[in-house]
Each structure stands twice: as C-alpha cells, then as structure tokens.
Tab-separated table of C-alpha atoms in Angstrom:
chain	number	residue	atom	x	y	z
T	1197	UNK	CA	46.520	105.852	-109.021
T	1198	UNK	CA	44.239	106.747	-112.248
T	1199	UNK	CA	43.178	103.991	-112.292
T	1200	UNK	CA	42.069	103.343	-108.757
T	1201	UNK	CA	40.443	106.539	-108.810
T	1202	UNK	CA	38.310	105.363	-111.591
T	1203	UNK	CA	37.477	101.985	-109.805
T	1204	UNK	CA	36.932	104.111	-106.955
T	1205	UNK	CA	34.218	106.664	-108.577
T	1206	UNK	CA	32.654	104.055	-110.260
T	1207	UNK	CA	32.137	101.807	-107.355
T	1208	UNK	CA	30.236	104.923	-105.630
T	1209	UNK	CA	27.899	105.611	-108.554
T	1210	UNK	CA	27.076	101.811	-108.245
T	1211	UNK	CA	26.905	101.638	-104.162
T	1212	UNK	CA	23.914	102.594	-102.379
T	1213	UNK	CA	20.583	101.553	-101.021
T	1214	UNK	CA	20.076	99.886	-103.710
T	1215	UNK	CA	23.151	98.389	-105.979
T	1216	UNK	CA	23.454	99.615	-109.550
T	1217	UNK	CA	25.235	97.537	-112.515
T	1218	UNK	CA	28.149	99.327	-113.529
T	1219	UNK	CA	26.580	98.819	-117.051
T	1220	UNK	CA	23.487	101.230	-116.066
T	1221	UNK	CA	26.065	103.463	-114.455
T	1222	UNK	CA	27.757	103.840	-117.713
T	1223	UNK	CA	24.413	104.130	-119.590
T	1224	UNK	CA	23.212	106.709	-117.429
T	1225	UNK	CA	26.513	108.933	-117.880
T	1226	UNK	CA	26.622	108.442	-121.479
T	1227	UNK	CA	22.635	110.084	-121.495
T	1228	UNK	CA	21.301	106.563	-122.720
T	1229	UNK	CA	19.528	106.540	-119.637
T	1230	UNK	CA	18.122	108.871	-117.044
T	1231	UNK	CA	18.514	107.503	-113.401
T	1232	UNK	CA	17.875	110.504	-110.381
T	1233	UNK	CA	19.663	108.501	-107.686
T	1234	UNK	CA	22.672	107.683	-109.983
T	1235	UNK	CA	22.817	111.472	-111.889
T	1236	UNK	CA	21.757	113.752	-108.837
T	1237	UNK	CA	22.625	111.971	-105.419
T	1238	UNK	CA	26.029	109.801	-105.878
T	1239	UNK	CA	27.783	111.351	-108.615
T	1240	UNK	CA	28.081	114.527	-107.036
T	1241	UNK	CA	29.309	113.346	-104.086
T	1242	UNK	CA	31.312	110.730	-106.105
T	1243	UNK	CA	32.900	114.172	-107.728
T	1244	UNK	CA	33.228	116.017	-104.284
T	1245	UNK	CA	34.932	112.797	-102.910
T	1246	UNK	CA	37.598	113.119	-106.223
T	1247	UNK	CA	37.783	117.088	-106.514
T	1248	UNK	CA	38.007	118.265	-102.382
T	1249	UNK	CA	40.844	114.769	-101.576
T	1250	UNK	CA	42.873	116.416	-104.739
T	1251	UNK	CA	42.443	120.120	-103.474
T	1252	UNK	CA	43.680	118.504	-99.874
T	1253	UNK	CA	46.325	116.053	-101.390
T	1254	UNK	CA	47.822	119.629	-102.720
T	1255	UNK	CA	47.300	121.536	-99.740
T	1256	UNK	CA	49.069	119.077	-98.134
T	1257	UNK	CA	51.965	118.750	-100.183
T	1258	UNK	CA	52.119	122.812	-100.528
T	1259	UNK	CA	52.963	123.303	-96.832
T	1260	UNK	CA	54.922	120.265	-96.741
T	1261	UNK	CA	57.042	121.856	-99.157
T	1262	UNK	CA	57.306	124.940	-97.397
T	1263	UNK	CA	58.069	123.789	-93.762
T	1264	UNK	CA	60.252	121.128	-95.355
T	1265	UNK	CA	58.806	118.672	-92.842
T	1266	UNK	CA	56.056	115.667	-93.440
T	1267	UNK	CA	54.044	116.977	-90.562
T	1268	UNK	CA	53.595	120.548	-91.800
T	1269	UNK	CA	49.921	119.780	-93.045
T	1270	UNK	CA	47.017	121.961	-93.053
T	1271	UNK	CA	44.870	120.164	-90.344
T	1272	UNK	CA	48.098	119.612	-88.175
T	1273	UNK	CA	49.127	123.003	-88.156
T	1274	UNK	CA	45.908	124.600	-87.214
T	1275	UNK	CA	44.647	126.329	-90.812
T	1276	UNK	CA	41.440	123.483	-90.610
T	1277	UNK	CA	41.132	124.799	-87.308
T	1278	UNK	CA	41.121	128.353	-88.353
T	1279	UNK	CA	38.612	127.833	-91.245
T	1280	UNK	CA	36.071	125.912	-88.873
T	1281	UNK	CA	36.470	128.995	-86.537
T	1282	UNK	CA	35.752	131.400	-89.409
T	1283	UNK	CA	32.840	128.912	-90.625
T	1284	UNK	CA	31.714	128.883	-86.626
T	1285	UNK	CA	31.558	132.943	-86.997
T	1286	UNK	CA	29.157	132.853	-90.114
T	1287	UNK	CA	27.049	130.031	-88.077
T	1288	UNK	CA	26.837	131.484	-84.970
T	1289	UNK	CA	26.949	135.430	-85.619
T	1290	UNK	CA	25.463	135.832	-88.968
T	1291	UNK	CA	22.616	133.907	-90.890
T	1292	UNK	CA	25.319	131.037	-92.153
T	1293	UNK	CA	24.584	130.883	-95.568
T	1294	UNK	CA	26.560	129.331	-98.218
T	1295	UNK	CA	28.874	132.315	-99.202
T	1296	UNK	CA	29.315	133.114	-95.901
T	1297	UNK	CA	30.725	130.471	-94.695
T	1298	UNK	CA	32.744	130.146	-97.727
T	1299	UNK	CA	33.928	133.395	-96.764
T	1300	UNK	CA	34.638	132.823	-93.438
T	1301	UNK	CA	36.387	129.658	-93.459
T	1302	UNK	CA	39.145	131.299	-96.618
T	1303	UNK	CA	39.237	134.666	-93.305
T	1304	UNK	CA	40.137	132.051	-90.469
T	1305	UNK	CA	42.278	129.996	-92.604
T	1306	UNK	CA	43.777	133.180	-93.492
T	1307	UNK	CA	44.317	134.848	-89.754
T	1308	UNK	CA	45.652	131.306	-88.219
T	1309	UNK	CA	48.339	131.193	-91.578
T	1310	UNK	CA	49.483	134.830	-90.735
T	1311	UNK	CA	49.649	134.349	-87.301
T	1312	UNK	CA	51.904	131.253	-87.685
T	1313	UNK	CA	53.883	132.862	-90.414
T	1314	UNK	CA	54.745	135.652	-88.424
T	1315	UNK	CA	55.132	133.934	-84.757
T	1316	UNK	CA	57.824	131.428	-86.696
T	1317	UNK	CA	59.760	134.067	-88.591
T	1318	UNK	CA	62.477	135.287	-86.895
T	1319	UNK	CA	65.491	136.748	-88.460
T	1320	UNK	CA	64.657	133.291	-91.121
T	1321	UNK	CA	61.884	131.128	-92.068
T	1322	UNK	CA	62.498	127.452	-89.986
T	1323	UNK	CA	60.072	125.036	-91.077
T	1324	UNK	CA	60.053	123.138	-87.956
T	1325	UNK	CA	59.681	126.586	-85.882
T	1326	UNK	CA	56.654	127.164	-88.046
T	1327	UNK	CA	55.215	123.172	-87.760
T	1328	UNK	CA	55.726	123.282	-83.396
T	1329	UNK	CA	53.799	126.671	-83.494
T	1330	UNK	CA	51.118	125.890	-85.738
T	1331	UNK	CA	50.869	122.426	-83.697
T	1332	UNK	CA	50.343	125.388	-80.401
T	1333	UNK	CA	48.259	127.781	-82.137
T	1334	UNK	CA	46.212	124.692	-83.310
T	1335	UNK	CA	45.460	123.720	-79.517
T	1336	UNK	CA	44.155	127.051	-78.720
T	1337	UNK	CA	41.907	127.850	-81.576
T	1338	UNK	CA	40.489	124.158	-81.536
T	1339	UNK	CA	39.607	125.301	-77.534
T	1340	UNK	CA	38.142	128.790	-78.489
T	1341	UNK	CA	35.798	126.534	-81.194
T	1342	UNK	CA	34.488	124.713	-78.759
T	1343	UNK	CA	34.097	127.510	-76.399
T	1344	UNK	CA	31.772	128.841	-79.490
T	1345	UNK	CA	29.830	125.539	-80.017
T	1346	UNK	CA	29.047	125.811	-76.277
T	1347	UNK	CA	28.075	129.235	-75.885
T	1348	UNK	CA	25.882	128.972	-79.116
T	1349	UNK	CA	22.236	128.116	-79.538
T	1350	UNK	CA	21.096	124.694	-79.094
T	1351	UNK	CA	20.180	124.003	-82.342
T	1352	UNK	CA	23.381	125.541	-83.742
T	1353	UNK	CA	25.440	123.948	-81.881
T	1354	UNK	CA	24.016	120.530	-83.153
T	1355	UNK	CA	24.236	121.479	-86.885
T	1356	UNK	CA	28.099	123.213	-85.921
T	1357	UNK	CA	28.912	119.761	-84.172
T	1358	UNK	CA	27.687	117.675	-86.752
T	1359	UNK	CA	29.051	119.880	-89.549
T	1360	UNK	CA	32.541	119.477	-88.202
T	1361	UNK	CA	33.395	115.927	-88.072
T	1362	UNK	CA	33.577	116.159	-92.014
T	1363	UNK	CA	30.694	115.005	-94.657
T	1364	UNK	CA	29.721	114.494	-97.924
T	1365	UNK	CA	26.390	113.357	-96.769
T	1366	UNK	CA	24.029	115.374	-98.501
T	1367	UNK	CA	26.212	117.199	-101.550
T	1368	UNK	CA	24.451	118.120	-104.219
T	1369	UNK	CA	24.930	119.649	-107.727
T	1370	UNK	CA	24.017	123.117	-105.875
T	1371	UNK	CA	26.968	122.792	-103.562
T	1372	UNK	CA	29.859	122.123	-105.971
T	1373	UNK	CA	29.476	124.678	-108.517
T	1374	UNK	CA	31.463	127.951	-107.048
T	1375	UNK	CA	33.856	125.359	-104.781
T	1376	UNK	CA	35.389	123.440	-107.757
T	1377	UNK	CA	35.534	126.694	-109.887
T	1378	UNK	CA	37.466	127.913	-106.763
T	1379	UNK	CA	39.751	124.757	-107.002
T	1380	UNK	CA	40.402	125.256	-110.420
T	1381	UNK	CA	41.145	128.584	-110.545
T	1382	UNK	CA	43.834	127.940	-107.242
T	1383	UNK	CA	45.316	124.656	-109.313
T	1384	UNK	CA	45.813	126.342	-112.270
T	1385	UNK	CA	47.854	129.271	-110.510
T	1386	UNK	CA	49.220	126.779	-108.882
T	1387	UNK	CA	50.438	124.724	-111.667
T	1388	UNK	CA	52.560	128.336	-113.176
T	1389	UNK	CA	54.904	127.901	-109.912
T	1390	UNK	CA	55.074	124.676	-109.559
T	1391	UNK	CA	58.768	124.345	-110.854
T	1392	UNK	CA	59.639	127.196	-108.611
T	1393	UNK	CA	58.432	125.617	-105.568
T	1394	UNK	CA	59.791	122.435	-106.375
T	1395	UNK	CA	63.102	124.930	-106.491
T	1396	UNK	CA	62.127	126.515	-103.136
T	1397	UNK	CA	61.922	122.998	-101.113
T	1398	UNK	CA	66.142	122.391	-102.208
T	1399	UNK	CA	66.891	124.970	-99.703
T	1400	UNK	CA	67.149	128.737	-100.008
T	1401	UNK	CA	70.346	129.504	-101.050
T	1402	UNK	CA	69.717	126.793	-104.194
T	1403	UNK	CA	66.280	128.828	-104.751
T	1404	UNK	CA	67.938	132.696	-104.553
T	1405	UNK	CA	71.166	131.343	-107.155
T	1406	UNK	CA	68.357	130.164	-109.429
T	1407	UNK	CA	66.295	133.829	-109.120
T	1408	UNK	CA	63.327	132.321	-107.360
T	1409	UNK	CA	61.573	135.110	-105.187
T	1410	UNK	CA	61.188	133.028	-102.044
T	1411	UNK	CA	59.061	136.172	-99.869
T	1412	UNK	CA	56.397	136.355	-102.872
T	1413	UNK	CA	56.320	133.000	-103.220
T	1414	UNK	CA	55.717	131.268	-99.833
T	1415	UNK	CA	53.257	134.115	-100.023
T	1416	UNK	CA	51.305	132.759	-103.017
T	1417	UNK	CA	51.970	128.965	-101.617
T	1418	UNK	CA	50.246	129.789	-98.543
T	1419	UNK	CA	47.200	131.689	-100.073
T	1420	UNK	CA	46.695	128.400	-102.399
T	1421	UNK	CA	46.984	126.089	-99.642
T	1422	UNK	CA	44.984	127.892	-97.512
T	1423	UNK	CA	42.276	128.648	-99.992
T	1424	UNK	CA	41.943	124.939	-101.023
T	1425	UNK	CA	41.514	123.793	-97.271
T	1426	UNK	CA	39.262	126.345	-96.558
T	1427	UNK	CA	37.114	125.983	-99.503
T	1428	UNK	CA	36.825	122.003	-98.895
T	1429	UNK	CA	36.074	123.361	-95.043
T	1430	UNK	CA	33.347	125.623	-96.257
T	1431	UNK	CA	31.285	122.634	-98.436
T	1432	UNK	CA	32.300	119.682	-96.130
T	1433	UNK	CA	33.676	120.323	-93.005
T	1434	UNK	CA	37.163	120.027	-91.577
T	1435	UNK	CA	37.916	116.708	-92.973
T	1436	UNK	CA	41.419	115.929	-90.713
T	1437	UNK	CA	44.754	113.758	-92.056
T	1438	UNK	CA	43.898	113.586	-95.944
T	1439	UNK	CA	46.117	116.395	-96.528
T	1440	UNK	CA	49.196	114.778	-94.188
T	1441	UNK	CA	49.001	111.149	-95.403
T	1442	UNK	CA	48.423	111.838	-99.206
T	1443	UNK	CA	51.468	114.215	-99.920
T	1444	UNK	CA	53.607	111.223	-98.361
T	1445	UNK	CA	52.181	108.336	-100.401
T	1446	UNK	CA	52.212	110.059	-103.630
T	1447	UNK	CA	55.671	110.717	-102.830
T	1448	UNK	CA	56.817	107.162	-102.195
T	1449	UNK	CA	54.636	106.212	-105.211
T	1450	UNK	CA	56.660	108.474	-107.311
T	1451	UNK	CA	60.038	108.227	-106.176
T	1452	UNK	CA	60.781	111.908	-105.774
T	1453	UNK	CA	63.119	113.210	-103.691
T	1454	UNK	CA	60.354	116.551	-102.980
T	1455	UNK	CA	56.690	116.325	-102.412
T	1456	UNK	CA	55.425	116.437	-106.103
T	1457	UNK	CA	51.896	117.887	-106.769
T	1458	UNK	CA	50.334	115.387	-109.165
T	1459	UNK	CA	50.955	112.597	-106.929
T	1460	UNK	CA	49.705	114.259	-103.701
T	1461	UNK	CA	46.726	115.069	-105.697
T	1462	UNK	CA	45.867	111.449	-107.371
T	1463	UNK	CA	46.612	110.387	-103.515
T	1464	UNK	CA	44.254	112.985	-101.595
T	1465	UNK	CA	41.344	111.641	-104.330
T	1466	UNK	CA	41.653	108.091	-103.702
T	1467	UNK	CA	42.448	108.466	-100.084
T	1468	UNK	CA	38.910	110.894	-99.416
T	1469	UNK	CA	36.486	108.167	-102.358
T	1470	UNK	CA	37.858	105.410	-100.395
T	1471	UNK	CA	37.430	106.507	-97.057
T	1472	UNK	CA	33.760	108.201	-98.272
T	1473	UNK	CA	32.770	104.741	-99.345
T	1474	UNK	CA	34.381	103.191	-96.289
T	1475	UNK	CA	32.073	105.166	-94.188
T	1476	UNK	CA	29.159	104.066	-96.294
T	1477	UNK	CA	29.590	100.782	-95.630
T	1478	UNK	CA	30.380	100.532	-92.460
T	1479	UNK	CA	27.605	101.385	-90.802
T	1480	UNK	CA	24.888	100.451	-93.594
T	1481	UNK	CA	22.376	101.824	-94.207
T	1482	UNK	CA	23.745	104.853	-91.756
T	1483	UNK	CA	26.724	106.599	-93.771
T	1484	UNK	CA	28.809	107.520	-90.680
T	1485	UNK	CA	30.732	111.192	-91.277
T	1486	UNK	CA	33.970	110.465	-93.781
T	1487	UNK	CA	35.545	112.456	-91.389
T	1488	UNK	CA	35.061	110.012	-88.718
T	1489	UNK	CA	36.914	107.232	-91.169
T	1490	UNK	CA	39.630	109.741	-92.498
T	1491	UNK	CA	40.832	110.452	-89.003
T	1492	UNK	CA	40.954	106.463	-87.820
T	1493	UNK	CA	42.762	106.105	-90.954
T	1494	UNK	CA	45.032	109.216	-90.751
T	1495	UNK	CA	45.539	108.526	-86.900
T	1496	UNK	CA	47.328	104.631	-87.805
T	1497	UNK	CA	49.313	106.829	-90.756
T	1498	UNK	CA	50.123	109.762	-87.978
T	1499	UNK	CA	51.897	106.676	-85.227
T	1500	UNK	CA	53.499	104.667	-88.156
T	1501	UNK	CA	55.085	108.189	-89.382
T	1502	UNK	CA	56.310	109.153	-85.692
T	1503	UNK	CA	57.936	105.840	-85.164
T	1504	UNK	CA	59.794	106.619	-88.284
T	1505	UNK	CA	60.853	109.999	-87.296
T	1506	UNK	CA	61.922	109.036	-83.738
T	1507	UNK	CA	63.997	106.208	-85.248
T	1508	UNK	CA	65.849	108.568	-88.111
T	1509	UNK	CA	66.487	110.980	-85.231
C-alpha cells in the first residue's frame, strides 16, 4: 500500500496539462529545479489527495470500530451530512470564510454525532441501533441542506452546490496548513488509544475485565472521527464512501480480525489519489469533482458489501 501510494503521488505531480518526466518531478522536489506548476499547483493537491483519504480511511475505521458494523461510516451515518450543514450555516448566514467554515463543519459534525449517540443509547450502546439511526437522521439533515441551498442566494447556492460534490480542484499551499496540523494533532491522540480501542471492538465485557473506560472513550473516538471528517469537509467538501470502503480493504489486506488504523489509513490515501486522478482523466482537460468518482466507486463497493451481508444473514 506504501508503495502504491508513492506511485500514486508521483503520477499526480507528473499528470497535467502538460506531462512532466518523473525525473523533473524528482529534480524539482529535491530543489535542483524550480517548476510553479509542479511545486505550487499538483503537489498540494497531490498531498491533500494523501493526507484528507488517510484522515477518512481513520474516520472510517473509528466508527466502524465503535458500531461494530462495516456500515457504521461517517458519510453513511449522517456526520458528512452534519458538517456540510454546519459549512452551509457559515456560507449562507455569515461571510463563509475559511475558519468559519472550518468551524462550522467540526459544530454540525458535532450536533448530528450527539444526536445519534444519544437517540441509540438506551439502557446500552447497540452498534446497529446507532448505524439504522444515523442512516434516519442522515435522510433528514441531507433534506434540511437542500432546503438551505434553495432558500439561499443565487450565487451561493452555486458555489454551496458545487462545493459539495467533493474537490480538490483548486487546493493550494494556503488551504492545507491549519487542516493537516488539525489531522496531526487528532492522529497523534489517536495513536495513545489505539490499543484500547482495538480492546473496545472485542466486546464490552472483554474491554471493562481489561480496565478500559468504554464512556470516555467512545467519547474521545467520536470527537477524532468527527473532527477528521469535518476538517476534510471544511477544505474539500463532503467527499462520500472513502471512509466506508477503505476501513474494509485495509482490513482484508491485513488479515485482522478488527478494523486496524494503519491499514484504513494507507487505504483511504490510495483510494482518494486514485480516484483524484481518476477524475482528472476522465474528463480531460475538465477535472470532474473527485467526489463525483469516489461515490461511483464507493456505490459498486456499497452493493458488493450488501450482497455479502444479506447472504451471511
């Protein structure tokens, strides 16, 4: 998976209008050269591509973990939902700049999360409880956004459209500087519980015998997963079914009986730079949304995984 990645990133610094040999990509990285299009335009997004399909990959595999189930994803649960309504907010009702709809996407991740946290607990925590209400409460917030992109101002509603289907058309150095701090910050916290999650997804009584503290940490779990999804959600959009399919492949890849971070992560990187350069190409010299790619992608991976369930059932 490395290794792909690699090919990956280094096939997007070379594609573009114009092709560059991967020998003057490597010259310009190394400082032996000085190439604008290579330096400012594709390796940021080559680095947005790598960074935001990790944060997702682990977003993915965090609520996976906690609802025990391989559709308890951020997007199919309603929390991408929730940040594009918070994003909407800052669009629509305030000036939408960049920290506020940073801010607002981490708030409506954060309301939808509680709401479904508290609307599946019931004298328990059921992971498939919490998946068939965040499926609901998913339905109903994705109707009240487009009740906002309607109401709003013409213009507005074009850039809210747009901005939704999911894009790294456009990122630039400016963009990624607070969001991958962000990321970092959330993985590294991340990486301190990691064994106890790992714990938590055995069951609960296996997690209490072993001194886990299951309430504080579903609590931290869901602030990480939520803050990764909405901080991709702020920079890019809702990008949909990265954070369902990678969890799963890097899960199969590794053998593990859980949903194991790394892989998820390696997955979510080379799932979002391949579909990124997948919509590049496609449509050349119009870069179609990697949203738009992601979801025909993520919508063959959602039927194949159904047909599996139904059959195991």
């Amino acid at each position: 998976m490395v290794a792909l990645m690699l090919a990956l990133g280094l096939l997007g610094l070379c594609y573009g209008a114009s092709w560059s040999t991967p020998g003057r990509v490597l010259s310009v990285l190394t400082g032996a050269e000085r190439s604008v299009v290579i330096s400012d335009w594709r390796l940021p997004r080559v680095l947005a591509g790598l960074v935001f399909g990790a944060a997702l990959g682990v977003a993915g595999a965090i609520f996976q973990n906690l609802t025990r189930n391989p559709m308890g994803s951020p997007d199919v649960i309603g929390l991408d939902a929730g940040a594009y309504s918070g994003a909407l907010v800052a669009l629509t009702v305030l000036s939408g700049t960049s920290a506020q709809l940073a801010v607002g996407s981490v708030l409506g991740g954060l309301l939808v999360a509680a709401a479904i946290y508290f609307l599946a607990y019931d004298k328990g925590f059921s992971g498939l409880r919490l998946v068939v209400i965040g499926i609901a409460l998913n339905a109903m917030v994705t109707a009240v956004n487009s009740w906002i992109v309607l109401r709003a101002d013409l213009e507005v509603a074009i850039a809210a459209v747009g901005w939704s289907a999911g894009s790294l058309n456009g990122v630039g150095w400016a963009d990624l500087g607070i969001p991958f701090a962000l990321i970092a910050v959330l993985l590294a916290l991340l990486a301190t519980r990691a064994h106890s999650m790992h714990q938590a997804s055995l069951g609960d009584a296996v997690a209490v015998t072993t001194g886990v503290g299951l309430d504080r940490l579903r609590l931290l779990m869901v602030l990480v997963g939520v803050g990764c999804t909405a901080t991709v959600t702020a920079v890019a959009g809702p990008i949909a079914f990265i954070a369902l399919a990678a969890p799963q492949i890097g899960r199969r890849l590794a053998g593990a009986a859980g949903v194991p971070l790394l892989p998820a992560a390696l997955a979510g990187a080379v799932l979002l730079q391949g579909a990124d350069l997948l919509a590049q190409m496609l449509l050349a010299p119009v870069a179609l949304p990697v949203g738009v790619v992601s979801t025909a992608i993520g919508g063959c991976y959602l039927i194949w995984l159904l047909t599996k369930e139904v059959r195991r059932a």
